[in-house]
Amino acid sequence: MSTATVSAQGLLPEVVSFLSKPLHKAFINGEWVEAGNGETFDVVDPGSGDKIATVTSLQKCDVDKAVDAAVAAFEGSGWAKMPVNERSAMLHRIADAIEDRKAIFSQIESLDCGKIYSQAEEDVQNFIDTFRYFADLAQTVNYRNVIAVKHHEAWVARHPWGACGFIIPWNFPFLLAGWGLGPALAAGNTCVLKPAEDTPLSALYLCHMIQELDLLPAGVLNVVTGYGETAGAAVANNPKFRRMSFTGSPEVGRLVAEACGRNLVPIKCELGGKGAAVVFDDVDISETAQKLVNAITFHTGQVCCDATRWLIHRNIYDKFVSECVERMKLVQIGYQMDPGSQMGPVVNTKQRERVLGYLEKGVADGAELVLEGGAKKVAGRNGYYVKPALLAGSLSNVAAREEIFGPVAFLAPFASEEEGIRLANDTDYGLGNSVWSRDLARCARVAEAFESGNGWINAHNVVVHGVPYAGVGKSGMGGGVVSPETLNDYLRPISVVRPL
């Protein structure tokens, strides 16, 4: 995409300047680095189909240098041994600097991953809030806990682990970078971040800002760009890491976990989901239908914890489904940075074909096509647009069992509280389910009965700083995020004992 085209889209001059770089390099040990073999890849705007950047494509030898830089920075930069209040102050300065540049980050994020601009703003604010949360939390931790035991003096001391690796997906690239980097840096670790090849730009702009303002010692944060099978695999297989975090599909999560297992590197996996919304017959139908429509169309359904199975009480099933259909038809699909757009594109051609393919497979497997969905044309844009869709039928259907990662919900009725719980739990996933009812005692019972990491009441996709968020089964393992438990994950305990 030319600078003239970018400017015509109303982007800020700083964004135009950033995108106009002939090559976006990786950030290793405080320097901008090209791949040793010169390979690159193009980044495309999902809303227009136009190229917006060329990025260096690192190979294993390049990634290994980034890990070595993180290890050296942990041992020699002073970051790990810095007083916690000083380290926290640096994280607050990063958060403040991002807040000053919030519109820049938001435009880059919106353009890069096809996210509606207002949603990109929320993601940038979440990164800011995450850094501030862990910067403050780190100052409240007792890094030396005395243990009362007979005939011994004993205590547990906590230290940062060392170099930590992060592999993040394309659906929430900046928000998820914050979820990983925030607690790891607050605890005193150093980091190597591998963003998805579809969406590396906000992480690279973060490095530009940190370098410009001299906010971190060299090597404390390294960003490696490239394809999953090369750069991502090199991160997963490097034995010098002391902690690893992966967010993405269960299929790739298994590969990363296998690699970490061989190296005995502890790993945290936040994987996919097939969340259920259990809707009882005492709800406000219009209000609840709108909230679920908002949930499934948020970021075009590319949300792992989304409600993709709608279990509706038999007494209101027909009326509720009719209400949802009418509301989904009103969703304005358009370019992600146009003010009137309510739902943007999916991230790439492959993802669009995945969504459309699951509609075909679902119908072939016996599902009723309640709302057709399909490809969508947006005037003047050659992006990757799809329409929201609703399927209904047996929950054994392939579209009800497998993660689609698009604006598609599968509907089924239930007759009792027990049946609603059973159907919600009848899945290999276990990330986030919700229950909808005016009866809060019933809501509490149902939410606690979910076999998932998260149970939400009269809302969905509720992730709050301070509350553990994690998954079970195919949805993840190894601990949660955005909570005190997360910070503890990045602190290595050692028990010290002296006989008296």
Short mmCIF file of C-alpha atoms in Angstrom, two decimals:
data_model
loop_
_atom_site.label_atom_id
_atom_site.label_comp_id
_atom_site.label_asym_id
_atom_site.label_seq_id
_atom_site.Cartn_x
_atom_site.Cartn_y
_atom_site.Cartn_z
CA MET A 1 0.00 0.00 0.00
CA SER A 2 1.40 3.38 -0.90
CA THR A 3 1.75 6.25 1.56
CA ALA A 4 -0.80 8.20 -0.46
CA THR A 5 -3.36 5.42 -0.06
CA VAL A 6 -2.69 5.17 3.64
CA SER A 7 -3.09 8.92 4.11
CA ALA A 8 -6.41 8.83 2.27
CA GLN A 9 -7.71 6.44 4.91
CA GLY A 10 -7.32 9.14 7.54
CA LEU A 11 -4.43 7.58 9.42
CA LEU A 12 -2.26 9.64 11.72
CA PRO A 13 1.07 10.90 10.32
CA GLU A 14 2.94 8.71 12.82
CA VAL A 15 1.10 5.64 11.53
CA VAL A 16 1.78 6.58 7.91
CA SER A 17 5.47 7.05 8.70
CA PHE A 18 5.67 3.73 10.51
CA LEU A 19 3.95 1.80 7.71
CA SER A 20 6.10 3.49 5.06
CA LYS A 21 9.27 1.73 6.23
CA PRO A 22 10.61 -0.39 3.37
CA LEU A 23 11.31 -3.25 5.79
CA HIS A 24 10.10 -3.87 9.32
CA LYS A 25 12.89 -5.65 11.14
CA ALA A 26 12.85 -7.77 14.27
CA PHE A 27 13.94 -6.26 17.60
CA ILE A 28 16.78 -8.15 19.28
CA ASN A 29 19.00 -6.89 22.09
CA GLY A 30 17.86 -3.32 21.54
CA GLU A 31 18.70 -3.36 17.81
CA TRP A 32 16.73 -3.82 14.57
CA VAL A 33 17.74 -7.07 12.93
CA GLU A 34 17.08 -8.66 9.52
CA ALA A 35 16.88 -12.38 8.89
CA GLY A 36 20.29 -13.83 8.18
CA ASN A 37 19.06 -15.24 4.87
CA GLY A 38 17.21 -12.05 3.90
CA GLU A 39 13.76 -13.67 3.81
CA THR A 40 10.67 -11.49 4.31
CA PHE A 41 6.89 -11.77 4.29
CA ASP A 42 4.08 -9.32 3.57
CA VAL A 43 1.44 -8.14 6.03
CA VAL A 44 -2.00 -7.50 4.55
CA ASP A 45 -4.89 -5.31 5.68
CA PRO A 46 -7.77 -7.83 6.10
CA GLY A 47 -10.33 -5.16 5.31
CA SER A 48 -8.91 -4.19 1.91
CA GLY A 49 -6.67 -7.07 0.89
CA ASP A 50 -3.82 -4.59 0.30
CA LYS A 51 -0.26 -5.06 1.49
CA ILE A 52 0.59 -2.66 4.30
CA ALA A 53 4.09 -3.78 5.34
CA THR A 54 7.02 -6.05 4.56
CA VAL A 55 8.50 -7.78 7.60
CA THR A 56 11.69 -9.77 8.11
CA SER A 57 11.16 -13.53 8.41
CA LEU A 58 13.56 -14.90 11.00
CA GLN A 59 14.96 -18.41 10.91
CA LYS A 60 16.06 -20.62 13.80
CA CYS A 61 19.57 -19.19 14.01
CA ASP A 62 18.13 -15.67 14.23
CA VAL A 63 15.64 -16.60 16.93
CA ASP A 64 18.34 -18.36 18.94
CA LYS A 65 20.27 -15.07 19.02
CA ALA A 66 17.21 -13.36 20.50
CA VAL A 67 16.97 -16.01 23.22
CA ASP A 68 20.68 -15.62 23.95
CA ALA A 69 20.13 -11.85 24.24
CA ALA A 70 17.28 -12.39 26.72
CA VAL A 71 19.42 -14.78 28.78
CA ALA A 72 22.33 -12.32 28.79
CA ALA A 73 20.03 -9.45 29.77
CA PHE A 74 18.62 -11.47 32.64
CA GLU A 75 22.12 -12.18 33.92
CA GLY A 76 23.79 -8.86 33.22
CA SER A 77 21.42 -5.96 32.56
CA GLY A 78 20.39 -5.44 36.16
CA TRP A 79 16.70 -5.83 35.34
CA ALA A 80 16.20 -8.97 37.42
CA LYS A 81 17.93 -7.52 40.49
CA MET A 82 16.47 -4.04 40.21
CA PRO A 83 14.42 -2.98 43.26
CA VAL A 84 10.81 -3.89 42.56
CA ASN A 85 9.57 -0.32 42.99
CA GLU A 86 12.01 0.89 40.33
CA ARG A 87 11.05 -1.90 37.95
CA SER A 88 7.36 -1.16 38.53
CA ALA A 89 7.97 2.52 37.85
CA MET A 90 9.47 1.61 34.47
CA LEU A 91 6.40 -0.45 33.60
CA HIS A 92 4.20 2.49 34.57
CA ARG A 93 6.25 4.72 32.27
CA ILE A 94 5.67 2.28 29.42
CA ALA A 95 1.92 2.30 30.15
CA ASP A 96 1.89 6.11 30.28
CA ALA A 97 3.78 6.35 26.98
CA ILE A 98 1.31 3.99 25.29
CA GLU A 99 -1.59 5.99 26.68
CA ASP A 100 -0.07 9.14 25.15
CA ARG A 101 0.07 7.29 21.81
CA LYS A 102 -3.18 5.39 22.19
CA ALA A 103 -4.62 6.52 18.86
CA ILE A 104 -1.44 5.46 17.05
CA PHE A 105 -1.46 1.99 18.57
CA SER A 106 -5.20 1.66 17.95
CA GLN A 107 -4.95 2.54 14.28
CA ILE A 108 -2.05 0.12 13.77
CA GLU A 109 -3.95 -2.65 15.55
CA SER A 110 -7.18 -2.01 13.68
CA LEU A 111 -5.45 -1.92 10.32
CA ASP A 112 -3.29 -4.97 11.05
CA CYS A 113 -5.89 -7.48 12.27
CA GLY A 114 -9.15 -6.12 10.84
CA LYS A 115 -10.52 -5.20 14.24
CA ILE A 116 -13.21 -2.50 14.51
CA TYR A 117 -11.36 0.66 15.58
CA SER A 118 -13.28 1.12 18.84
CA GLN A 119 -12.48 -2.49 19.75
CA ALA A 120 -8.82 -1.89 18.96
CA GLU A 121 -8.93 1.09 21.33
CA GLU A 122 -10.28 -1.20 24.05
CA ASP A 123 -7.45 -3.67 23.43
CA VAL A 124 -4.82 -0.95 23.72
CA GLN A 125 -6.41 0.26 26.95
CA ASN A 126 -6.38 -3.32 28.23
CA PHE A 127 -2.62 -3.52 27.59
CA ILE A 128 -2.17 -0.26 29.53
CA ASP A 129 -4.34 -1.52 32.39
CA THR A 130 -2.49 -4.85 32.46
CA PHE A 131 0.92 -3.24 32.79
CA ARG A 132 -0.33 -0.95 35.54
CA TYR A 133 -2.06 -3.82 37.34
CA PHE A 134 1.05 -6.01 37.48
CA ALA A 135 3.36 -3.08 38.21
CA ASP A 136 1.27 -2.30 41.28
CA LEU A 137 0.73 -5.95 42.24
CA ALA A 138 4.46 -6.68 42.14
CA GLN A 139 4.97 -4.14 44.91
CA THR A 140 2.57 -5.96 47.22
CA VAL A 141 4.12 -9.42 46.93
CA ASN A 142 6.00 -10.83 49.90
CA TYR A 143 9.15 -12.15 48.26
CA ARG A 144 10.25 -13.86 51.48
CA ASN A 145 7.61 -15.83 53.40
CA VAL A 146 8.58 -17.27 56.77
CA ILE A 147 7.12 -20.72 57.57
CA ALA A 148 6.43 -21.77 61.16
CA VAL A 149 7.67 -25.37 61.62
CA LYS A 150 8.98 -27.12 64.69
CA HIS A 151 12.71 -27.19 65.35
CA HIS A 152 13.60 -25.39 62.11
CA GLU A 153 14.00 -21.92 60.75
CA ALA A 154 12.34 -21.95 57.32
CA TRP A 155 11.17 -19.61 54.63
CA VAL A 156 10.34 -19.45 50.91
CA ALA A 157 12.09 -16.88 48.75
CA ARG A 158 10.81 -15.92 45.30
CA HIS A 159 12.92 -14.83 42.35
CA PRO A 160 12.33 -14.27 38.63
CA TRP A 161 12.87 -17.36 36.51
CA GLY A 162 14.94 -15.99 33.63
CA ALA A 163 14.22 -15.75 29.91
CA CYS A 164 10.54 -16.36 29.06
CA GLY A 165 9.06 -17.12 25.66
CA PHE A 166 5.69 -15.97 24.36
CA ILE A 167 3.90 -17.11 21.21
CA ILE A 168 0.68 -15.15 20.61
CA PRO A 169 -2.06 -15.37 17.95
CA TRP A 170 -3.51 -12.89 15.48
CA ASN A 171 -6.93 -12.20 17.02
CA PHE A 172 -5.82 -10.04 19.99
CA PRO A 173 -2.15 -9.33 19.23
CA PHE A 174 -1.59 -6.29 21.45
CA LEU A 175 -3.89 -7.24 24.31
CA LEU A 176 -2.33 -10.72 24.57
CA ALA A 177 1.17 -9.29 24.38
CA GLY A 178 0.27 -7.29 27.47
CA TRP A 179 -1.16 -10.33 29.26
CA GLY A 180 2.16 -12.12 28.80
CA LEU A 181 4.75 -9.37 29.05
CA GLY A 182 3.11 -7.52 31.95
CA PRO A 183 3.48 -10.17 34.68
CA ALA A 184 6.76 -11.56 33.33
CA LEU A 185 8.47 -8.16 33.29
CA ALA A 186 6.96 -7.10 36.61
CA ALA A 187 8.48 -10.21 38.20
CA GLY A 188 11.91 -9.37 36.77
CA ASN A 189 12.12 -11.79 33.85
CA THR A 190 13.31 -11.05 30.33
CA CYS A 191 11.15 -11.83 27.30
CA VAL A 192 11.13 -13.05 23.72
CA LEU A 193 7.79 -12.38 22.01
CA LYS A 194 6.76 -14.12 18.77
CA PRO A 195 3.68 -12.41 17.27
CA ALA A 196 1.63 -14.10 14.56
CA GLU A 197 2.90 -13.46 11.05
CA ASP A 198 -0.51 -11.96 10.16
CA THR A 199 -0.32 -9.32 12.89
CA PRO A 200 3.19 -8.32 14.02
CA LEU A 201 2.93 -4.54 13.69
CA SER A 202 1.70 -3.37 17.10
CA ALA A 203 4.44 -5.37 18.85
CA LEU A 204 7.06 -3.82 16.57
CA TYR A 205 5.70 -0.32 17.16
CA LEU A 206 5.90 -1.01 20.90
CA CYS A 207 9.61 -1.71 20.45
CA HIS A 208 10.05 1.50 18.45
CA MET A 209 8.51 3.46 21.30
CA ILE A 210 10.56 1.68 23.99
CA GLN A 211 13.77 2.30 22.04
CA GLU A 212 12.92 5.94 21.34
CA LEU A 213 12.17 6.67 25.00
CA ASP A 214 14.86 4.34 26.42
CA LEU A 215 12.33 2.57 28.62
CA LEU A 216 13.99 -0.85 29.03
CA PRO A 217 17.58 -2.15 29.10
CA ALA A 218 18.69 -3.84 25.87
CA GLY A 219 17.68 -7.48 25.65
CA VAL A 220 14.91 -7.32 28.25
CA LEU A 221 12.26 -7.33 25.49
CA ASN A 222 12.92 -8.97 22.14
CA VAL A 223 10.36 -9.38 19.34
CA VAL A 224 11.01 -12.06 16.72
CA THR A 225 8.97 -12.05 13.52
CA GLY A 226 8.43 -14.89 11.09
CA TYR A 227 6.29 -17.89 10.29
CA GLY A 228 5.03 -20.29 12.91
CA GLU A 229 6.78 -23.31 11.43
CA THR A 230 10.16 -21.53 11.51
CA ALA A 231 10.36 -18.68 14.01
CA GLY A 232 7.56 -20.04 16.20
CA ALA A 233 9.06 -23.53 16.25
CA ALA A 234 12.46 -22.08 17.12
CA VAL A 235 10.95 -20.31 20.15
CA ALA A 236 9.12 -23.45 21.26
CA ASN A 237 12.18 -25.68 20.92
CA ASN A 238 14.80 -23.48 22.54
CA PRO A 239 15.97 -25.12 25.79
CA LYS A 240 17.32 -21.89 27.29
CA PHE A 241 13.88 -20.57 28.19
CA ARG A 242 12.75 -20.97 31.79
CA ARG A 243 9.04 -20.38 31.14
CA MET A 244 6.90 -20.57 28.03
CA SER A 245 3.45 -19.21 27.21
CA PHE A 246 1.42 -20.13 24.15
CA THR A 247 -1.96 -18.79 23.07
CA GLY A 248 -3.61 -20.32 20.03
CA SER A 249 -5.23 -23.47 18.74
CA PRO A 250 -5.17 -26.81 20.59
CA GLU A 251 -3.47 -28.41 17.58
CA VAL A 252 -0.47 -26.06 17.66
CA GLY A 253 -0.60 -25.95 21.47
CA ARG A 254 0.10 -29.68 21.54
CA LEU A 255 3.18 -29.20 19.37
CA VAL A 256 4.51 -26.39 21.53
CA ALA A 257 3.80 -28.31 24.73
CA GLU A 258 5.55 -31.39 23.33
CA ALA A 259 8.63 -29.32 22.53
CA CYS A 260 8.61 -27.75 26.00
CA GLY A 261 8.13 -31.18 27.55
CA ARG A 262 11.27 -32.48 25.88
CA ASN A 263 13.21 -29.53 27.30
CA LEU A 264 11.41 -29.65 30.68
CA VAL A 265 10.35 -26.02 30.26
CA PRO A 266 7.13 -25.22 32.17
CA ILE A 267 4.43 -24.00 29.79
CA LYS A 268 1.16 -22.11 30.12
CA CYS A 269 -1.34 -22.80 27.30
CA GLU A 270 -4.46 -20.71 26.63
CA LEU A 271 -6.16 -22.52 23.78
CA GLY A 272 -9.48 -22.66 21.97
CA GLY A 273 -13.05 -22.87 23.14
CA LYS A 274 -16.58 -23.89 22.28
CA GLY A 275 -18.38 -21.90 24.94
CA ALA A 276 -22.03 -22.36 25.81
CA ALA A 277 -24.64 -19.78 26.76
CA VAL A 278 -27.42 -21.43 28.82
CA VAL A 279 -30.52 -19.22 28.48
CA PHE A 280 -33.46 -19.86 30.81
CA ASP A 281 -37.08 -18.91 30.11
CA ASP A 282 -37.26 -16.02 32.59
CA VAL A 283 -34.84 -13.74 30.75
CA ASP A 284 -35.65 -10.51 28.97
CA ILE A 285 -35.61 -12.01 25.49
CA SER A 286 -34.79 -8.84 23.56
CA GLU A 287 -31.97 -7.80 25.88
CA THR A 288 -30.40 -11.26 26.10
CA ALA A 289 -30.66 -11.86 22.37
CA GLN A 290 -28.88 -8.57 21.68
CA LYS A 291 -26.08 -9.39 24.12
CA LEU A 292 -25.46 -12.78 22.53
CA VAL A 293 -25.56 -11.30 19.04
CA ASN A 294 -23.03 -8.71 20.19
CA ALA A 295 -20.85 -11.48 21.60
CA ILE A 296 -20.78 -13.68 18.48
CA THR A 297 -20.17 -10.72 16.13
CA PHE A 298 -17.51 -9.10 18.36
CA HIS A 299 -14.25 -9.17 16.35
CA THR A 300 -16.16 -11.24 13.79
CA GLY A 301 -16.40 -14.19 16.19
CA GLN A 302 -12.63 -14.64 16.31
CA VAL A 303 -12.65 -14.99 20.09
CA CYS A 304 -11.64 -18.21 21.85
CA CYS A 305 -13.90 -17.69 24.87
CA ASP A 306 -16.96 -16.71 22.82
CA ALA A 307 -20.44 -18.20 23.25
CA THR A 308 -20.74 -20.35 20.15
CA ARG A 309 -23.33 -22.86 21.45
CA TRP A 310 -26.59 -21.20 22.47
CA LEU A 311 -28.67 -23.51 24.65
CA ILE A 312 -32.15 -22.01 24.93
CA HIS A 313 -34.96 -23.14 27.18
CA ARG A 314 -37.62 -24.92 25.20
CA ASN A 315 -40.38 -22.58 26.44
CA ILE A 316 -38.85 -19.56 24.67
CA TYR A 317 -36.82 -21.28 21.96
CA ASP A 318 -38.77 -20.17 18.88
CA LYS A 319 -39.26 -16.59 20.05
CA PHE A 320 -35.64 -16.23 21.14
CA VAL A 321 -34.27 -17.62 17.88
CA SER A 322 -36.51 -15.33 15.86
CA GLU A 323 -35.30 -12.34 17.85
CA CYS A 324 -31.65 -13.31 17.29
CA VAL A 325 -32.15 -13.72 13.55
CA GLU A 326 -33.67 -10.27 13.19
CA ARG A 327 -30.92 -8.65 15.23
CA MET A 328 -28.11 -10.42 13.39
CA LYS A 329 -29.53 -9.23 10.08
CA LEU A 330 -29.09 -5.64 11.30
CA VAL A 331 -25.35 -5.96 11.99
CA GLN A 332 -23.48 -3.49 9.78
CA ILE A 333 -20.56 -5.25 8.10
CA GLY A 334 -17.86 -3.00 6.72
CA TYR A 335 -14.29 -1.79 6.73
CA GLN A 336 -12.89 -1.87 10.23
CA MET A 337 -11.98 1.81 10.38
CA ASP A 338 -15.26 3.13 8.98
CA PRO A 339 -17.29 4.68 11.84
CA GLY A 340 -20.53 2.95 10.84
CA SER A 341 -19.10 -0.57 10.80
CA GLN A 342 -20.16 -2.94 13.57
CA MET A 343 -18.37 -6.05 12.28
CA GLY A 344 -15.21 -6.12 10.20
CA PRO A 345 -13.47 -8.84 8.20
CA VAL A 346 -11.89 -12.07 9.34
CA VAL A 347 -8.10 -12.01 9.38
CA ASN A 348 -7.24 -13.69 6.06
CA THR A 349 -8.45 -15.83 3.18
CA LYS A 350 -7.72 -19.05 5.05
CA GLN A 351 -9.94 -17.99 7.93
CA ARG A 352 -12.76 -16.95 5.63
CA GLU A 353 -12.64 -20.34 3.93
CA ARG A 354 -12.64 -22.03 7.33
CA VAL A 355 -15.85 -20.25 8.37
CA LEU A 356 -17.59 -20.91 5.07
CA GLY A 357 -16.40 -24.50 5.09
CA TYR A 358 -17.90 -25.17 8.52
CA LEU A 359 -21.25 -23.85 7.34
CA GLU A 360 -21.17 -26.37 4.50
CA LYS A 361 -20.00 -29.21 6.75
CA GLY A 362 -22.62 -28.39 9.38
CA VAL A 363 -25.47 -28.50 6.89
CA ALA A 364 -24.09 -31.68 5.33
CA ASP A 365 -24.04 -33.20 8.83
CA GLY A 366 -27.74 -32.45 9.32
CA ALA A 367 -27.85 -28.94 10.80
CA GLU A 368 -30.67 -26.54 10.00
CA LEU A 369 -29.45 -23.29 8.46
CA VAL A 370 -31.43 -20.77 10.52
CA LEU A 371 -29.55 -17.74 9.18
CA GLU A 372 -27.62 -18.41 6.02
CA GLY A 373 -24.42 -16.42 6.48
CA GLY A 374 -21.84 -16.78 3.71
CA ALA A 375 -19.37 -14.47 2.00
CA LYS A 376 -20.01 -10.73 2.03
CA LYS A 377 -19.04 -8.06 -0.48
CA VAL A 378 -18.16 -4.62 0.87
CA ALA A 379 -18.20 -1.82 -1.68
CA GLY A 380 -14.74 -0.58 -2.58
CA ARG A 381 -12.98 -3.18 -0.41
CA ASN A 382 -11.46 -6.47 -1.44
CA GLY A 383 -11.21 -7.81 2.10
CA TYR A 384 -12.17 -11.02 3.83
CA TYR A 385 -15.77 -10.46 4.87
CA VAL A 386 -18.38 -12.97 5.99
CA LYS A 387 -21.96 -12.60 7.21
CA PRO A 388 -23.04 -13.87 10.65
CA ALA A 389 -24.83 -17.21 10.61
CA LEU A 390 -26.95 -19.41 12.86
CA LEU A 391 -27.17 -23.21 12.74
CA ALA A 392 -29.45 -25.46 14.79
CA GLY A 393 -29.86 -29.14 15.48
CA SER A 394 -28.12 -31.98 17.27
CA LEU A 395 -25.09 -30.99 19.35
CA SER A 396 -23.28 -33.96 17.87
CA ASN A 397 -23.04 -31.95 14.65
CA VAL A 398 -19.51 -31.11 13.52
CA ALA A 399 -20.30 -27.38 13.65
CA ALA A 400 -21.39 -27.78 17.29
CA ARG A 401 -18.33 -29.83 18.29
CA GLU A 402 -15.43 -28.07 16.57
CA GLU A 403 -14.18 -24.52 16.92
CA ILE A 404 -15.14 -22.42 13.90
CA PHE A 405 -13.63 -19.08 15.00
CA GLY A 406 -16.10 -16.93 13.13
CA PRO A 407 -19.51 -15.26 13.60
CA VAL A 408 -21.40 -18.56 13.72
CA ALA A 409 -23.51 -19.85 16.64
CA PHE A 410 -25.12 -23.27 16.99
CA LEU A 411 -28.56 -23.42 18.65
CA ALA A 412 -30.25 -26.19 20.62
CA PRO A 413 -33.17 -26.35 23.11
CA PHE A 414 -33.14 -27.76 26.64
CA ALA A 415 -35.94 -28.53 29.10
CA SER A 416 -34.44 -28.47 32.61
CA GLU A 417 -31.59 -27.04 34.61
CA GLU A 418 -29.89 -30.43 34.72
CA GLU A 419 -30.15 -30.85 30.96
CA GLY A 420 -28.79 -27.36 30.35
CA ILE A 421 -25.73 -28.09 32.48
CA ARG A 422 -25.21 -31.48 30.84
CA LEU A 423 -25.34 -30.06 27.33
CA ALA A 424 -23.03 -27.19 28.23
CA ASN A 425 -20.46 -29.64 29.60
CA ASP A 426 -20.73 -32.03 26.66
CA THR A 427 -17.59 -30.79 24.89
CA ASP A 428 -13.87 -31.42 24.80
CA TYR A 429 -13.29 -27.71 25.49
CA GLY A 430 -13.64 -25.86 28.76
CA LEU A 431 -12.84 -22.16 28.60
CA GLY A 432 -15.88 -19.95 29.26
CA ASN A 433 -19.61 -20.64 29.61
CA SER A 434 -22.42 -18.32 30.67
CA VAL A 435 -25.83 -18.69 32.31
CA TRP A 436 -28.71 -16.27 31.74
CA SER A 437 -31.62 -15.97 34.18
CA ARG A 438 -33.29 -13.55 36.60
CA ASP A 439 -32.91 -16.23 39.31
CA LEU A 440 -29.45 -15.46 40.69
CA ALA A 441 -29.44 -18.51 42.97
CA ARG A 442 -29.98 -20.70 39.93
CA CYS A 443 -27.31 -18.77 38.05
CA ALA A 444 -24.80 -19.45 40.82
CA ARG A 445 -25.64 -23.18 40.84
CA VAL A 446 -25.29 -23.50 37.09
CA ALA A 447 -22.12 -21.42 36.85
CA GLU A 448 -20.41 -23.50 39.52
CA ALA A 449 -21.46 -26.70 37.75
CA PHE A 450 -19.75 -25.77 34.49
CA GLU A 451 -16.73 -27.89 33.59
CA SER A 452 -14.77 -24.88 32.42
CA GLY A 453 -12.27 -22.37 33.69
CA ASN A 454 -14.81 -19.56 33.74
CA GLY A 455 -18.55 -19.31 34.48
CA TRP A 456 -20.25 -16.00 33.73
CA ILE A 457 -23.67 -14.79 34.87
CA ASN A 458 -25.91 -12.72 32.55
CA ALA A 459 -22.89 -11.72 30.48
CA HIS A 460 -20.24 -13.36 28.34
CA ASN A 461 -16.53 -12.70 27.70
CA VAL A 462 -15.99 -11.15 31.14
CA VAL A 463 -12.26 -10.95 31.87
CA VAL A 464 -11.38 -8.75 34.85
CA HIS A 465 -7.94 -7.91 36.17
CA GLY A 466 -7.54 -9.67 39.50
CA VAL A 467 -9.81 -12.62 38.68
CA PRO A 468 -8.13 -15.83 37.43
CA TYR A 469 -8.93 -16.65 33.80
CA ALA A 470 -7.91 -20.07 32.48
CA GLY A 471 -9.18 -23.14 30.66
CA VAL A 472 -9.47 -26.90 31.13
CA GLY A 473 -9.43 -29.78 28.67
CA LYS A 474 -8.67 -28.68 25.12
CA SER A 475 -8.94 -25.05 26.27
CA GLY A 476 -5.67 -24.92 28.14
CA MET A 477 -3.39 -25.84 30.99
CA GLY A 478 -0.66 -24.44 33.19
CA GLY A 479 -2.36 -21.56 34.98
CA GLY A 480 -4.41 -18.50 34.20
CA VAL A 481 -3.86 -14.87 33.30
CA VAL A 482 -4.54 -11.33 34.65
CA SER A 483 -4.51 -12.34 38.33
CA PRO A 484 -2.16 -12.68 41.32
CA GLU A 485 -1.69 -16.33 40.36
CA THR A 486 -0.24 -15.15 37.06
CA LEU A 487 2.46 -13.09 38.72
CA ASN A 488 3.33 -16.07 40.92
CA ASP A 489 3.80 -18.16 37.77
CA TYR A 490 6.71 -15.91 36.84
CA LEU A 491 8.37 -16.11 40.27
CA ARG A 492 10.58 -19.09 41.08
CA PRO A 493 10.18 -20.31 44.67
CA ILE A 494 13.05 -21.72 46.72
CA SER A 495 12.60 -23.22 50.17
CA VAL A 496 15.34 -22.39 52.69
CA VAL A 497 15.60 -24.48 55.88
CA ARG A 498 17.96 -24.40 58.86
CA PRO A 499 17.70 -26.99 61.65
CA LEU A 500 17.66 -25.40 65.11
#
